[in-house]
Short mmCIF file of C-alpha atoms in Angstrom, two decimals:
data_model
loop_
_atom_site.label_atom_id
_atom_site.label_comp_id
_atom_site.label_asym_id
_atom_site.label_seq_id
_atom_site.Cartn_x
_atom_site.Cartn_y
_atom_site.Cartn_z
CA MET A 8 111.34 103.25 96.45
CA PRO A 9 109.20 106.26 97.80
CA GLU A 10 106.92 107.43 95.08
CA GLY A 11 104.68 110.45 94.88
CA PRO A 12 102.18 108.82 97.29
CA GLU A 13 104.82 108.29 99.93
CA LEU A 14 106.42 111.82 99.80
CA HIS A 15 102.83 113.24 100.47
CA LEU A 16 102.24 111.01 103.16
CA ALA A 17 105.75 112.37 104.49
CA SER A 18 104.66 115.83 104.31
CA HIS A 19 101.39 115.18 105.95
CA PHE A 20 103.38 113.39 108.85
CA VAL A 21 106.02 116.07 109.10
CA ASN A 22 103.07 118.99 109.38
CA LYS A 23 101.15 116.64 112.27
CA ALA A 24 104.15 115.79 114.11
CA CYS A 25 105.85 119.40 114.45
CA ARG A 26 102.43 121.12 114.60
CA GLY A 27 102.95 123.65 117.97
CA LEU A 28 106.78 122.68 118.36
CA VAL A 29 109.13 125.01 118.72
CA PHE A 30 112.82 124.01 117.25
CA GLY A 31 115.93 125.77 118.20
CA GLY A 32 119.74 125.64 117.63
CA ARG A 33 121.61 124.32 114.37
CA VAL A 34 120.64 122.00 111.96
CA GLU A 35 122.88 118.98 112.54
CA LYS A 36 124.25 116.78 109.71
CA SER A 37 125.65 113.39 110.28
CA SER A 38 129.50 112.74 109.66
CA VAL A 39 128.93 110.21 106.87
CA SER A 40 126.50 111.84 104.85
CA ARG A 41 127.92 113.51 101.67
CA ASN A 42 124.74 115.85 101.26
CA PRO A 43 125.82 119.53 102.09
CA GLU A 44 125.56 121.31 105.52
CA VAL A 45 122.55 123.45 106.15
CA PRO A 46 123.66 126.74 107.14
CA PHE A 47 120.74 127.60 109.62
CA GLU A 48 120.73 128.00 113.13
CA SER A 49 118.03 129.87 115.06
CA SER A 50 116.68 130.36 118.96
CA ALA A 51 113.17 129.33 117.88
CA TYR A 52 111.55 128.12 114.28
CA HIS A 53 108.87 126.32 113.22
CA ILE A 54 109.07 123.32 110.57
CA SER A 55 106.17 122.77 107.86
CA ALA A 56 106.43 120.63 104.68
CA SER A 57 104.61 120.28 101.40
CA ALA A 58 105.34 117.74 98.41
CA ARG A 59 105.29 118.08 94.90
CA GLY A 60 105.69 114.54 92.74
CA LYS A 61 108.62 112.90 94.23
CA GLU A 62 110.22 115.82 96.06
CA LEU A 63 109.19 117.37 99.51
CA ARG A 64 110.09 120.52 100.59
CA LEU A 65 110.97 121.36 104.36
CA THR A 66 110.53 124.97 105.52
CA LEU A 67 112.42 126.43 108.87
CA SER A 68 110.57 129.50 109.76
CA PRO A 69 112.36 131.71 112.61
CA LEU A 70 109.35 133.32 115.05
CA PRO A 71 109.16 136.77 116.07
CA GLY A 72 112.51 138.01 117.80
CA ALA A 73 114.10 134.77 117.44
CA GLN A 74 118.02 135.14 117.10
CA PRO A 75 120.06 135.73 115.04
CA PRO A 76 117.22 137.74 112.73
CA GLN A 77 117.12 135.78 109.72
CA GLU A 78 114.74 134.82 106.70
CA PRO A 79 113.11 131.44 106.34
CA LEU A 80 115.20 128.66 104.94
CA ALA A 81 113.56 126.05 102.74
CA LEU A 82 115.04 122.52 101.70
CA VAL A 83 114.20 120.09 99.08
CA PHE A 84 114.43 116.59 99.74
CA ARG A 85 114.52 113.61 97.21
CA PHE A 86 114.08 110.25 99.06
CA GLY A 87 116.31 107.88 96.95
CA MET A 88 115.42 104.51 97.75
CA SER A 89 115.05 104.58 101.66
CA GLY A 90 114.38 107.92 102.78
CA SER A 91 111.73 108.93 105.52
CA PHE A 92 111.15 111.44 108.33
CA GLN A 93 110.59 110.12 112.04
CA LEU A 94 110.41 112.30 115.18
CA ALA A 95 112.69 110.67 118.10
CA PRO A 96 113.64 111.61 121.64
CA ALA A 97 116.73 113.53 121.14
CA ASP A 98 118.87 111.04 123.30
CA ALA A 99 117.61 108.00 121.21
CA LEU A 100 118.10 108.94 117.69
CA PRO A 101 117.14 106.22 114.88
CA PRO A 102 119.68 104.75 113.22
CA HIS A 103 121.05 106.54 110.06
CA ALA A 104 119.41 109.74 110.84
CA HIS A 105 121.44 111.78 108.67
CA LEU A 106 119.94 115.13 109.26
CA ARG A 107 118.56 116.27 112.69
CA PHE A 108 116.24 119.09 113.65
CA TYR A 109 116.16 119.77 117.70
CA THR A 110 113.52 121.16 119.86
CA ALA A 111 114.21 124.05 121.75
CA PRO A 112 114.38 123.65 125.53
CA PRO A 113 113.39 123.64 128.16
CA ALA A 114 110.58 120.76 127.26
CA PRO A 115 112.15 117.18 126.89
CA ARG A 116 113.91 117.42 123.40
CA LEU A 117 112.92 115.83 120.47
CA ALA A 118 114.37 115.67 117.30
CA LEU A 119 112.89 115.61 113.61
CA CYS A 120 115.12 113.20 111.38
CA PHE A 121 115.81 112.47 107.98
CA VAL A 122 116.35 108.66 108.08
CA ASP A 123 117.96 107.11 105.19
CA ILE A 124 119.48 103.71 105.21
CA ARG A 125 120.70 103.79 101.96
CA ARG A 126 122.16 106.90 101.87
CA PHE A 127 121.01 107.94 97.98
CA GLY A 128 118.57 110.55 99.09
CA HIS A 129 119.41 114.14 98.71
CA TRP A 130 118.68 117.46 100.16
CA ASP A 131 119.17 120.73 98.35
CA PRO A 132 119.69 124.07 100.75
CA GLY A 133 118.25 125.97 97.81
CA GLY A 134 114.91 125.22 98.18
CA LYS A 135 113.79 125.47 94.60
CA TRP A 136 111.94 122.28 92.75
CA GLN A 137 114.38 120.44 90.70
CA PRO A 138 114.39 121.88 86.98
CA GLY A 139 112.75 119.74 84.45
CA ARG A 140 110.37 117.93 86.34
CA GLY A 141 107.01 117.74 85.07
CA PRO A 142 103.49 118.92 87.10
CA CYS A 143 102.62 116.90 90.04
CA VAL A 144 100.45 114.21 89.12
CA LEU A 145 98.32 114.24 92.53
CA LEU A 146 98.29 118.21 92.94
CA GLU A 147 98.69 119.63 89.52
CA TYR A 148 96.54 117.20 87.54
CA GLU A 149 95.44 119.68 84.88
CA GLN A 150 98.80 121.00 84.19
CA PHE A 151 100.19 117.48 84.20
CA ARG A 152 97.63 116.53 81.62
CA GLU A 153 98.13 119.11 79.34
CA ASN A 154 102.12 118.94 79.70
CA VAL A 155 101.82 115.20 78.67
CA LEU A 156 99.35 115.87 75.55
CA ARG A 157 101.17 118.99 74.25
CA ASN A 158 104.40 117.08 74.06
CA LEU A 159 103.72 113.68 72.46
CA SER A 160 106.19 114.50 69.29
CA ASN A 161 109.00 114.06 72.04
CA LYS A 162 111.33 111.06 71.38
CA ALA A 163 110.41 109.77 75.13
CA PHE A 164 106.96 108.67 73.73
CA ASP A 165 108.88 106.41 71.06
CA ARG A 166 109.42 104.12 74.04
CA PRO A 167 107.09 101.56 75.39
CA ILE A 168 104.42 103.01 77.62
CA CYS A 169 105.91 101.44 80.93
CA GLU A 170 108.93 103.13 80.08
CA ALA A 171 107.51 106.59 79.51
CA LEU A 172 105.70 106.31 82.64
CA LEU A 173 108.84 106.52 84.53
CA ASP A 174 110.15 109.65 82.97
CA GLN A 175 109.76 112.32 85.24
CA ARG A 176 109.73 115.22 82.86
CA PHE A 177 105.87 113.99 82.12
CA PHE A 178 105.03 111.94 84.87
CA ASN A 179 106.33 113.76 88.09
CA GLY A 180 105.46 111.14 91.18
CA ILE A 181 104.60 107.67 89.13
CA GLY A 182 106.98 105.02 89.68
CA ASN A 183 107.33 101.09 89.44
CA TYR A 184 104.46 100.15 91.51
CA LEU A 185 102.27 102.69 90.09
CA ARG A 186 102.98 101.99 86.52
CA ALA A 187 102.23 98.35 86.94
CA GLU A 188 98.78 99.21 88.78
CA ILE A 189 97.77 101.81 86.20
CA LEU A 190 98.46 99.85 83.01
CA TYR A 191 96.76 96.75 84.86
CA ARG A 192 93.66 98.36 85.47
CA LEU A 193 93.33 99.34 81.79
CA ARG A 194 94.56 95.99 80.26
CA ILE A 195 97.14 98.04 78.51
CA PRO A 196 100.09 95.88 77.30
CA PRO A 197 103.34 97.42 78.84
CA PHE A 198 105.45 97.34 75.95
CA GLU A 199 102.75 99.20 73.34
CA LYS A 200 104.28 102.17 71.97
CA ALA A 201 103.59 105.23 74.51
CA ARG A 202 102.64 107.45 71.46
CA THR A 203 100.02 104.61 70.12
CA VAL A 204 98.48 104.79 73.70
CA LEU A 205 98.29 108.68 74.48
CA GLU A 206 97.42 110.18 71.04
CA ALA A 207 94.03 108.83 71.18
CA LEU A 208 93.38 110.86 74.24
CA GLN A 209 94.06 114.23 72.12
CA HIS A 210 90.79 113.60 70.62
CA HIS A 211 88.44 112.51 73.55
CA ARG A 212 86.05 115.15 74.01
CA PRO A 213 82.73 114.60 76.05
CA SER A 214 79.69 115.26 74.20
CA PRO A 215 78.47 118.72 74.72
CA GLU A 216 75.09 117.43 75.42
CA MET A 217 75.98 115.88 78.41
CA THR A 218 75.38 117.49 81.92
CA LEU A 219 78.18 118.19 84.57
CA SER A 220 77.04 115.07 86.57
CA GLN A 221 76.90 112.85 83.35
CA LYS A 222 80.49 114.07 82.23
CA ILE A 223 81.64 113.14 85.99
CA ARG A 224 79.72 109.93 86.06
CA THR A 225 81.55 108.91 82.72
CA LYS A 226 84.73 110.08 83.55
CA LEU A 227 84.66 107.98 87.16
CA GLN A 228 83.34 104.97 85.38
CA ASN A 229 85.64 105.08 82.33
CA PRO A 230 88.71 106.90 83.10
CA ASP A 231 91.75 106.95 80.79
CA LEU A 232 95.50 106.48 81.50
CA LEU A 233 96.24 109.93 82.47
CA GLU A 234 93.22 110.35 84.88
CA LEU A 235 94.37 106.92 86.34
CA CYS A 236 97.89 108.70 86.92
CA HIS A 237 96.17 110.94 89.05
CA SER A 238 93.38 109.11 90.87
CA VAL A 239 95.70 105.88 91.58
CA PRO A 240 98.44 107.65 93.87
CA LYS A 241 95.35 109.33 95.35
CA GLU A 242 93.90 106.00 96.58
CA VAL A 243 97.42 105.10 98.21
CA VAL A 244 97.56 108.68 100.16
CA GLN A 245 94.08 107.85 101.25
CA LEU A 246 95.46 104.54 102.50
CA GLY A 247 97.41 106.81 105.08
CA GLY A 248 100.27 104.82 107.16
CA LYS A 249 103.02 103.53 104.93
CA GLY A 250 105.84 103.61 107.57
CA TYR A 251 105.66 107.24 108.29
CA GLY A 252 105.40 108.63 112.21
CA LEU A 253 105.80 106.54 115.55
CA GLU A 254 102.43 105.41 115.27
CA HIS A 255 102.95 103.45 111.86
CA GLY A 256 106.17 101.17 112.10
CA GLU A 257 108.06 100.53 108.48
CA GLU A 258 106.52 97.22 108.51
CA ASP A 259 103.07 98.42 108.53
CA PHE A 260 101.97 97.90 104.75
CA ALA A 261 99.06 95.55 105.53
CA ALA A 262 96.62 98.26 103.98
CA PHE A 263 98.82 98.72 101.11
CA ARG A 264 99.50 94.88 100.46
CA ALA A 265 95.60 94.46 100.51
CA TRP A 266 95.27 97.57 97.59
CA LEU A 267 97.82 96.08 95.24
CA ARG A 268 96.05 93.98 92.14
CA CYS A 269 99.26 93.30 90.05
CA TYR A 270 102.75 94.59 91.35
CA GLY A 271 104.41 91.41 92.67
CA MET A 272 100.93 89.44 92.72
CA PRO A 273 100.59 85.48 92.23
CA GLY A 274 99.64 84.93 88.92
CA MET A 275 101.35 88.18 87.02
CA SER A 276 103.96 88.22 84.48
CA SER A 277 106.94 90.28 84.64
CA LEU A 278 109.95 91.44 82.05
CA ARG A 279 112.51 93.64 82.85
CA ASP A 280 112.54 97.01 80.69
CA ARG A 281 115.78 98.57 78.97
CA HIS A 282 116.57 100.03 82.54
CA GLY A 283 116.79 96.96 83.97
CA ARG A 284 113.35 97.43 85.77
CA THR A 285 110.79 94.80 86.64
CA ILE A 286 107.22 95.49 85.16
CA TRP A 287 104.40 93.29 86.18
CA PHE A 288 101.49 92.52 83.96
CA GLN A 289 99.02 90.43 82.90
CA GLY A 290 98.63 88.92 79.20
CA ASP A 291 100.51 90.03 76.16
CA PRO A 292 103.51 92.37 77.02
CA GLY A 293 102.98 94.27 73.45
CA PRO A 294 105.18 94.68 70.39
CA LEU A 295 108.38 96.39 71.68
CA ALA A 296 108.53 93.95 74.63
CA PRO A 297 112.63 93.31 74.55
CA LYS A 298 113.80 90.72 72.35
CA GLY A 299 114.83 87.19 74.18
CA GLY A 300 113.15 88.60 77.69
CA LYS A 301 111.85 85.72 79.41
CA SER A 302 108.58 86.43 81.31
CA CYS A 303 108.46 84.82 84.60
CA LYS A 304 104.97 84.10 85.83
CA LYS A 305 104.43 84.64 89.50
CA LYS A 306 103.84 81.27 91.40
CA SER A 307 100.36 81.21 92.88
CA GLN A 308 99.95 81.86 96.56
CA GLU A 309 99.54 78.04 97.60
CA SER A 310 102.36 76.68 95.64
CA GLN A 311 104.63 79.33 97.81
CA LEU A 312 103.35 78.43 101.43
CA ARG A 313 105.19 75.96 103.64
CA PRO A 314 102.81 73.09 105.01
CA GLU A 315 102.82 74.85 108.27
CA ASP A 316 101.88 78.33 107.16
CA LYS A 317 99.00 77.49 104.75
CA MET A 318 96.24 77.38 107.39
CA GLU A 319 97.10 80.65 108.87
CA ASP A 320 98.37 82.40 105.76
CA ILE A 321 95.46 81.79 103.28
CA PRO A 322 92.84 84.92 103.50
CA PRO A 323 89.42 83.97 103.82
CA PRO A 324 86.99 84.25 100.59
CA ASN A 325 86.82 88.08 99.29
CA LYS A 326 89.84 89.01 101.20
CA ALA A 327 92.96 90.25 99.65
CA PRO A 328 95.72 87.28 99.10
CA SER A 329 98.20 87.87 102.07
CA ARG A 330 101.75 88.13 101.17
CA THR A 331 104.78 85.29 101.71
CA ARG A 332 107.93 86.38 102.51
CA LYS A 333 109.16 85.49 98.98
CA ALA A 334 106.51 87.88 97.39
CA GLN A 335 107.16 90.48 99.91
CA LYS A 336 110.53 91.25 98.33
CA HIS A 337 108.98 92.72 95.46
CA LEU A 338 107.11 95.20 97.47
CA PRO A 339 108.24 98.91 96.71
CA LYS A 340 109.59 98.96 100.50
CA LYS A 341 112.21 101.89 100.86
CA ALA A 342 115.25 99.70 101.70
CA ALA A 343 114.20 96.85 99.14
CA VAL A 344 116.76 97.31 96.57
CA GLN A 345 120.01 99.03 96.45
CA GLN A 346 120.42 102.21 94.00
CA GLY A 347 122.91 104.85 93.10
CA GLU A 348 122.69 108.06 93.22
CA GLY A 349 121.82 110.65 90.47
CA THR A 350 119.07 112.95 89.27
CA SER A 351 118.35 111.61 85.72
CA LEU A 352 114.52 112.60 84.91
CA GLN A 353 114.04 110.38 82.07
CA GLN A 354 114.84 107.23 84.04
CA ASP A 355 113.66 106.11 87.35
CA LEU A 356 115.64 103.11 87.50
CA GLU A 357 115.82 100.09 89.77
CA THR A 358 119.16 98.22 90.18
CA PRO A 359 118.56 94.70 88.68
CA THR A 360 118.57 91.70 91.19
CA VAL A 361 122.13 90.37 90.71
CA PRO A 362 121.93 86.34 90.83
CA GLU A 363 124.15 84.57 93.30
CA LYS A 364 126.68 82.69 91.23
CA GLY A 365 128.10 79.39 91.90
CA ARG A 366 131.56 79.17 93.28
CA ARG A 367 133.98 78.25 90.99
CA LYS A 368 135.52 74.58 91.17
CA GLY A 369 138.09 74.40 94.00
CA GLN A 370 137.07 77.86 95.62
CA GLN A 371 136.92 77.56 98.93
CA ALA A 372 133.69 78.84 100.75
CA THR A 373 133.46 82.21 102.33
CA THR A 374 133.52 81.87 105.90
CA GLY A 375 131.20 83.96 108.04
CA ARG A 376 134.57 85.86 109.62
CA HIS A 377 135.67 87.15 106.18
CA ARG A 378 131.99 88.15 105.29
CA SER A 379 131.62 90.30 108.37
CA ARG A 380 135.28 91.76 107.82
CA LYS A 381 134.30 92.72 103.85
CA LYS A 382 131.02 94.45 105.51
CA LYS A 383 133.15 96.20 107.96
CA ALA A 384 135.29 97.51 105.06
CA GLY A 385 132.09 99.50 103.87
CA THR A 386 132.44 97.72 100.19
CA PRO A 387 129.43 98.79 98.21
CA SER A 388 127.63 95.87 97.45
CA LYS A 389 126.79 95.10 93.51
CA GLY A 390 124.46 97.32 91.57
CA SER A 391 124.82 100.13 93.63
CA GLY A 392 125.99 102.55 90.91
CA GLU A 393 122.80 102.92 88.90
CA THR A 394 121.46 106.42 88.48
CA SER A 395 118.13 107.27 89.79
CA ALA A 396 115.55 109.60 89.24
CA SER A 397 113.73 109.54 92.67
#
């Protein structure tokens, strides 16, 4: 699922790809999308983008003299499980391009497309950030920090820290892989009470005798949890890539895989929180761990490799471990897990994986023909009805 860094990378891509392009005509929506029509048509306009937390704003700005005369229009996007932007030739649109902005003639026509395989993404022609979301962890750090520490009496902080980190009212931009990486770096048990973890930060003040450079050095060497909520997403943004743009295919996750230390990595343990989302961690899960929950430890890299793969897949010393196909399914890829629509800010849910059930006694095996017919009918898959705070 795209998290704060992915939305910021998407805004960077749109601004770079659309710089100098003139768009024209009406905005086109696919017939299968349940999102609203975009009431905008202009003979000439520019497109720009900005991001805040887990939302992206696209602004359509008519050029001087464009017809019909009208004000700029802003659209706010939430990417759901699989949203992204692509720029493609108008006569070769990518599959699942549910909103399309075409360049004006006479140059070869291009289309900026909002591509969403799962169709859980959403756009709002009102142009305003979703009410209730907290300050952005990337761009509004001081406001974000103050918002958290000022509201520690909120019942959201009665929950485990791993669940509180997904509450977009306070941690706008943090998602599943980021919470695992942040907690891992500080060796904080994921099921420790959130208020217990955060209250200590209210009284943490640097010594007034320290110089500014000493304060900065101390902060960099010993960051607290809220500082990591800002700096860890920033690291992902600095990696670049992440599947946005023609020069970075959707499978271009090599730098991201090498960056991961905890999420889905060999040797790590995992549990599901009360929303069914998997949290990866190392060591003690903490006092609020779900009762009866079984911690599954990620198998070592070596044990997952087939004999013919071992020589080419084992990385040289001091390199980040490569990921096998089995491990890759845990990556926060846009189309990794199905998820239902919704905008709950208290949760950022991932549909739990439903294990394949064995056939009942006497039940005939389903033929490939039956499977294809079922797929054709568009029957929704299991687990697609969960709510989301994307």
